[in-house]
């Protein structure tokens, strides 16, 4: 079982697979602009899942997406995936996820700040 709430909280049963589109908004909330990673080979997107009080750099789960390896949906959004082996040995409880983008010119932006991620038993 997995679900994403309206506030971005994710619930995932330990050992389950997870797939969800990642809409990268390069505009504003009032005027969203979709960012197409396939058009930007120099860009890398990083997903980290951390224990509470753990920095992004030490995430227990790390995923990297770029123009070469990212699977995208029909809208051009990256499909974020977790395999069952990514979570099968993690303890149930509260974690956090965060997503950052490296634009290839030493500019790194956080596109999703630390948000709650729950692993259920």
PDB file of C-alpha atoms in Angstrom:
ATOM      1  CA  UNK A   1       0.000   0.000   0.000  1.00  0.00           C
ATOM      2  CA  UNK A   2       1.190   3.493  -0.727  1.00  0.00           C
ATOM      3  CA  UNK A   3      -0.401   6.901  -0.847  1.00  0.00           C
ATOM      4  CA  UNK A   4       0.505  10.563  -1.187  1.00  0.00           C
ATOM      5  CA  UNK A   5      -1.590  13.082   0.733  1.00  0.00           C
ATOM      6  CA  UNK A   6      -2.469  16.574  -0.491  1.00  0.00           C
ATOM      7  CA  UNK A   7       0.321  18.018   1.653  1.00  0.00           C
ATOM      8  CA  UNK A   8       2.901  15.656   0.080  1.00  0.00           C
ATOM      9  CA  UNK A   9       3.185  13.174   2.966  1.00  0.00           C
ATOM     10  CA  UNK A  10       3.919   9.685   1.674  1.00  0.00           C
ATOM     11  CA  UNK A  11       2.793   6.417   3.277  1.00  0.00           C
ATOM     12  CA  UNK A  12       4.516   3.248   2.059  1.00  0.00           C
ATOM     13  CA  UNK A  13       4.329  -0.280   3.385  1.00  0.00           C
ATOM     14  CA  UNK A  14       7.832  -1.598   4.064  1.00  0.00           C
ATOM     15  CA  UNK A  15       9.021  -3.739   1.149  1.00  0.00           C
ATOM     16  CA  UNK A  16       6.458  -2.437  -1.352  1.00  0.00           C
ATOM     17  CA  UNK A  17       7.371  -0.826  -4.653  1.00  0.00           C
ATOM     18  CA  UNK A  18       6.527   2.819  -5.239  1.00  0.00           C
ATOM     19  CA  UNK A  19       6.094   4.881  -8.407  1.00  0.00           C
ATOM     20  CA  UNK A  20       4.948   8.490  -8.678  1.00  0.00           C
ATOM     21  CA  UNK A  21       5.410  11.350 -11.139  1.00  0.00           C
ATOM     22  CA  UNK A  22       7.557  14.289 -10.040  1.00  0.00           C
ATOM     23  CA  UNK A  23       6.214  17.540 -11.454  1.00  0.00           C
ATOM     24  CA  UNK A  24       9.038  20.097 -11.422  1.00  0.00           C
ATOM     25  CA  UNK A  25       7.468  23.544 -11.441  1.00  0.00           C
ATOM     26  CA  UNK A  26       9.810  26.165 -12.885  1.00  0.00           C
ATOM     27  CA  UNK A  27       7.131  28.843 -12.636  1.00  0.00           C
ATOM     28  CA  UNK A  28       4.992  29.849  -9.677  1.00  0.00           C
ATOM     29  CA  UNK A  29       1.957  28.327  -7.967  1.00  0.00           C
ATOM     30  CA  UNK A  30      -0.235  30.849  -9.775  1.00  0.00           C
ATOM     31  CA  UNK A  31       1.418  30.232 -13.141  1.00  0.00           C
ATOM     32  CA  UNK A  32       3.075  26.778 -13.195  1.00  0.00           C
ATOM     33  CA  UNK A  33       5.654  25.950 -15.852  1.00  0.00           C
ATOM     34  CA  UNK A  34       6.658  22.305 -16.331  1.00  0.00           C
ATOM     35  CA  UNK A  35      10.418  21.618 -16.449  1.00  0.00           C
ATOM     36  CA  UNK A  36      11.324  18.910 -18.962  1.00  0.00           C
ATOM     37  CA  UNK A  37      14.456  17.060 -17.842  1.00  0.00           C
ATOM     38  CA  UNK A  38      14.830  15.315 -21.224  1.00  0.00           C
ATOM     39  CA  UNK A  39      15.548  18.723 -22.792  1.00  0.00           C
ATOM     40  CA  UNK A  40      18.345  19.461 -20.299  1.00  0.00           C
ATOM     41  CA  UNK A  41      21.138  16.844 -20.436  1.00  0.00           C
ATOM     42  CA  UNK A  42      23.256  18.849 -17.971  1.00  0.00           C
ATOM     43  CA  UNK A  43      20.658  18.628 -15.176  1.00  0.00           C
ATOM     44  CA  UNK A  44      20.530  16.034 -12.381  1.00  0.00           C
ATOM     45  CA  UNK A  45      17.678  15.533  -9.910  1.00  0.00           C
ATOM     46  CA  UNK A  46      18.378  13.926  -6.528  1.00  0.00           C
ATOM     47  CA  UNK A  47      15.875  12.246  -4.202  1.00  0.00           C
ATOM     48  CA  UNK A  48      16.925  11.489  -0.641  1.00  0.00           C
ATOM     49  CA  UNK A  49      14.989   9.692   2.083  1.00  0.00           C
ATOM     50  CA  UNK A  50      16.389  10.431   5.513  1.00  0.00           C
ATOM     51  CA  UNK A  51      15.852   9.467   9.111  1.00  0.00           C
ATOM     52  CA  UNK A  52      14.762  12.344  11.368  1.00  0.00           C
ATOM     53  CA  UNK A  53      17.641  14.794  12.011  1.00  0.00           C
ATOM     54  CA  UNK A  54      19.740  13.169   9.262  1.00  0.00           C
ATOM     55  CA  UNK A  55      21.196  15.471   6.589  1.00  0.00           C
ATOM     56  CA  UNK A  56      20.304  15.024   2.929  1.00  0.00           C
ATOM     57  CA  UNK A  57      23.897  13.996   2.134  1.00  0.00           C
ATOM     58  CA  UNK A  58      23.572  10.960   4.447  1.00  0.00           C
ATOM     59  CA  UNK A  59      20.178   9.765   3.197  1.00  0.00           C
ATOM     60  CA  UNK A  60      19.392   6.081   3.745  1.00  0.00           C
ATOM     61  CA  UNK A  61      17.848   5.924   0.251  1.00  0.00           C
ATOM     62  CA  UNK A  62      19.348   7.948  -2.611  1.00  0.00           C
ATOM     63  CA  UNK A  63      18.082   8.157  -6.175  1.00  0.00           C
ATOM     64  CA  UNK A  64      19.524  10.104  -9.088  1.00  0.00           C
ATOM     65  CA  UNK A  65      17.662  11.084 -12.253  1.00  0.00           C
ATOM     66  CA  UNK A  66      18.989  12.758 -15.402  1.00  0.00           C
ATOM     67  CA  UNK A  67      18.104  13.042 -19.074  1.00  0.00           C
ATOM     68  CA  UNK A  68      19.708   9.671 -19.842  1.00  0.00           C
ATOM     69  CA  UNK A  69      18.292   7.468 -17.086  1.00  0.00           C
ATOM     70  CA  UNK A  70      14.988   9.112 -16.100  1.00  0.00           C
ATOM     71  CA  UNK A  71      11.774   7.433 -17.086  1.00  0.00           C
ATOM     72  CA  UNK A  72       9.184  10.099 -17.848  1.00  0.00           C
ATOM     73  CA  UNK A  73       5.411   9.988 -18.239  1.00  0.00           C
ATOM     74  CA  UNK A  74       3.406  11.363 -21.179  1.00  0.00           C
ATOM     75  CA  UNK A  75       3.581  14.868 -19.641  1.00  0.00           C
ATOM     76  CA  UNK A  76       7.377  14.807 -19.365  1.00  0.00           C
ATOM     77  CA  UNK A  77       7.473  14.383 -15.565  1.00  0.00           C
ATOM     78  CA  UNK A  78      10.132  12.146 -14.005  1.00  0.00           C
ATOM     79  CA  UNK A  79       8.766   8.877 -12.622  1.00  0.00           C
ATOM     80  CA  UNK A  80      10.239   8.452  -9.139  1.00  0.00           C
ATOM     81  CA  UNK A  81      10.625   4.776  -8.275  1.00  0.00           C
ATOM     82  CA  UNK A  82      11.468   2.815  -5.160  1.00  0.00           C
ATOM     83  CA  UNK A  83      12.114  -0.909  -5.446  1.00  0.00           C
ATOM     84  CA  UNK A  84      10.966  -3.275  -2.727  1.00  0.00           C
ATOM     85  CA  UNK A  85      14.614  -3.791  -1.734  1.00  0.00           C
ATOM     86  CA  UNK A  86      14.981  -0.053  -1.004  1.00  0.00           C
ATOM     87  CA  UNK A  87      12.719  -0.259   2.060  1.00  0.00           C
ATOM     88  CA  UNK A  88      12.540  -3.925   3.052  1.00  0.00           C
ATOM     89  CA  UNK A  89      15.150  -3.599   5.819  1.00  0.00           C
ATOM     90  CA  UNK A  90      14.161  -0.170   7.131  1.00  0.00           C
ATOM     91  CA  UNK A  91      12.361   0.047  10.443  1.00  0.00           C
ATOM     92  CA  UNK A  92       8.753   1.226  10.287  1.00  0.00           C
ATOM     93  CA  UNK A  93       8.346   4.837  11.350  1.00  0.00           C
ATOM     94  CA  UNK A  94       8.744   8.442  10.279  1.00  0.00           C
ATOM     95  CA  UNK A  95      11.341   9.430   7.703  1.00  0.00           C
ATOM     96  CA  UNK A  96      11.636  12.495   5.502  1.00  0.00           C
ATOM     97  CA  UNK A  97      12.171  12.888   1.778  1.00  0.00           C
ATOM     98  CA  UNK A  98      13.718  15.818  -0.055  1.00  0.00           C
ATOM     99  CA  UNK A  99      14.320  16.525  -3.740  1.00  0.00           C
ATOM    100  CA  UNK A 100      17.094  18.742  -5.119  1.00  0.00           C
ATOM    101  CA  UNK A 101      18.057  19.744  -8.648  1.00  0.00           C
ATOM    102  CA  UNK A 102      21.580  20.412  -9.897  1.00  0.00           C
ATOM    103  CA  UNK A 103      21.326  22.672 -12.931  1.00  0.00           C
ATOM    104  CA  UNK A 104      24.819  21.767 -14.096  1.00  0.00           C
ATOM    105  CA  UNK A 105      26.297  25.210 -13.477  1.00  0.00           C
ATOM    106  CA  UNK A 106      26.997  24.659  -9.744  1.00  0.00           C
ATOM    107  CA  UNK A 107      23.516  25.954  -8.872  1.00  0.00           C
ATOM    108  CA  UNK A 108      21.620  23.510  -6.679  1.00  0.00           C
ATOM    109  CA  UNK A 109      18.030  24.209  -5.685  1.00  0.00           C
ATOM    110  CA  UNK A 110      15.722  22.354  -3.323  1.00  0.00           C
ATOM    111  CA  UNK A 111      12.520  21.697  -5.227  1.00  0.00           C
ATOM    112  CA  UNK A 112      10.784  19.714  -2.449  1.00  0.00           C
ATOM    113  CA  UNK A 113      11.895  20.563   1.098  1.00  0.00           C
ATOM    114  CA  UNK A 114      11.995  17.894   3.802  1.00  0.00           C
ATOM    115  CA  UNK A 115       8.550  16.313   3.835  1.00  0.00           C
ATOM    116  CA  UNK A 116       7.248  13.454   5.952  1.00  0.00           C
ATOM    117  CA  UNK A 117       7.591   9.924   4.604  1.00  0.00           C
ATOM    118  CA  UNK A 118       6.142   7.084   6.677  1.00  0.00           C
ATOM    119  CA  UNK A 119       7.168   3.456   6.351  1.00  0.00           C
ATOM    120  CA  UNK A 120       4.428   1.158   7.597  1.00  0.00           C
ATOM    121  CA  UNK A 121       4.889  -2.413   8.777  1.00  0.00           C
TER     122      UNK A 121
END
